[in-house]
Each structure stands twice: as C-alpha cells, then as structure tokens.
XYZ file of C-alpha atoms in Angstrom:
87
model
C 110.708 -176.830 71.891
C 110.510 -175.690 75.387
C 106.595 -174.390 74.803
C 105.623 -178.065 73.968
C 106.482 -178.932 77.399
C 103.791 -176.449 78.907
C 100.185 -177.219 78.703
C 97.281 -174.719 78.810
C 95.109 -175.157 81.864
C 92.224 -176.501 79.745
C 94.051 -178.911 78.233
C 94.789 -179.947 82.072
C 91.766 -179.744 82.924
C 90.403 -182.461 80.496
C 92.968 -184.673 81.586
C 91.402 -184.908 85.239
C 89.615 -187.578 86.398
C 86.935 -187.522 88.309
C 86.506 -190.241 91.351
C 82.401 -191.023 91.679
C 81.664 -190.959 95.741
C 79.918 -194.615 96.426
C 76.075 -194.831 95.356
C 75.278 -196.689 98.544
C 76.599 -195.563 102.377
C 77.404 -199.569 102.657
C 80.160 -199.304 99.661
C 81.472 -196.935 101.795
C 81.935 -198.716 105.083
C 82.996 -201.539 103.365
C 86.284 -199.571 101.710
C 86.852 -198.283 104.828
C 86.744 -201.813 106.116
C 89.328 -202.688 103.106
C 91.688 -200.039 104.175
C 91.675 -200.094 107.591
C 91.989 -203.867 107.743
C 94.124 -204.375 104.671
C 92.304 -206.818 102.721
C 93.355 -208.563 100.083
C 92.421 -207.831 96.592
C 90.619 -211.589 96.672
C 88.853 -210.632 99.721
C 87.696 -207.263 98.730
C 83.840 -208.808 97.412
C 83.626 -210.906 100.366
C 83.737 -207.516 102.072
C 81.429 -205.820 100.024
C 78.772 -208.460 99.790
C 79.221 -208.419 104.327
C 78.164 -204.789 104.189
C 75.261 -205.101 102.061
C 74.106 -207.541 103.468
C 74.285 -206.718 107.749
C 73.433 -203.781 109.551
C 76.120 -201.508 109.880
C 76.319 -201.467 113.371
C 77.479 -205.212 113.416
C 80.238 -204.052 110.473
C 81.527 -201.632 113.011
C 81.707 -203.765 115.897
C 83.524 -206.424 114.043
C 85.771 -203.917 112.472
C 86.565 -202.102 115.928
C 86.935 -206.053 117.922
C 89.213 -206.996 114.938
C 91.392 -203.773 115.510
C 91.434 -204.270 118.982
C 91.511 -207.665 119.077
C 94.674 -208.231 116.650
C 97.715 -206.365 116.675
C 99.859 -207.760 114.316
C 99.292 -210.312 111.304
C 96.082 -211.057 108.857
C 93.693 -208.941 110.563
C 90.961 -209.395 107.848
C 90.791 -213.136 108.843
C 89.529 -212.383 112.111
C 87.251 -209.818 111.322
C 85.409 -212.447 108.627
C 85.263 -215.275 112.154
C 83.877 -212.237 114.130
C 81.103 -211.830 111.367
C 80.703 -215.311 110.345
C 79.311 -215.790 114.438
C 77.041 -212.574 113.985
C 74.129 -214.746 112.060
C-alpha cells in the first residue's frame, strides 16, 4: 500500500503545468499594475484595456504617482483618476 503513495518522476512530470509568459510586453505591465496596486478582480480589464491602449511610459508614471501618492486605502482608484487626466 505504501508504494501507491510514491509516484515515478514521469508521472510528475505530466502533472506540471506550464504558465505561458504574456504574448504582448503591455499584458505584462498591466499584471504588474494588478499586483502592485491590488486591483480588484472587476477592475482587472479596465487595467488591461489602459495598457494597450497608452504608452507605457504614462502606465508607469501613474503607477509610481499612485504609489507615492496613496499610502493606505483603494489605491487602484487613484491610479484610474491619474490616467483618466492623461488624454
């Protein structure tokens, strides 16, 4: 009984998922954004749909004024005002 505990290292080895990198660099940035900023899961395409759609330089200066702007509470509120006056 013990041996059915114990599987061989191919069987592991199936078992493993693989995590695709992003296809696009702005995918990226934006789940950086997501972490960094804790978004909320209802926020998350607002996010992604920001970082495809502006340069990334204006993604990081929002992202670095949010995270110095706001210590404590919904900091992914202010970073969407900071990009909203971006246009």
């Amino acid at each position: 009984m013990a041996e059915d505990k114990f599987q061989s290292l191919g069987d592991i080895l199936k078992v493993k998922k693989t995590i695709k990198p992003p296809a696009y660099p702005w995918q990226d940035l934006a789940l950086r954004v997501i972490k960094e900023l804790g978004i909320p899961n209802f926020k998350r395409s607002a996010v992604f749909k920001a970082c495809k759609e502006k340069p990334a330089h204006e993604i990081e200066i929002a992202l670095n004024d949010t995270k110095e702007l706001v210590k404590t509470g919904s900091t992914w509120k202010y970073f969407f005002k900071i990009i909203d006056q971006k246009k």
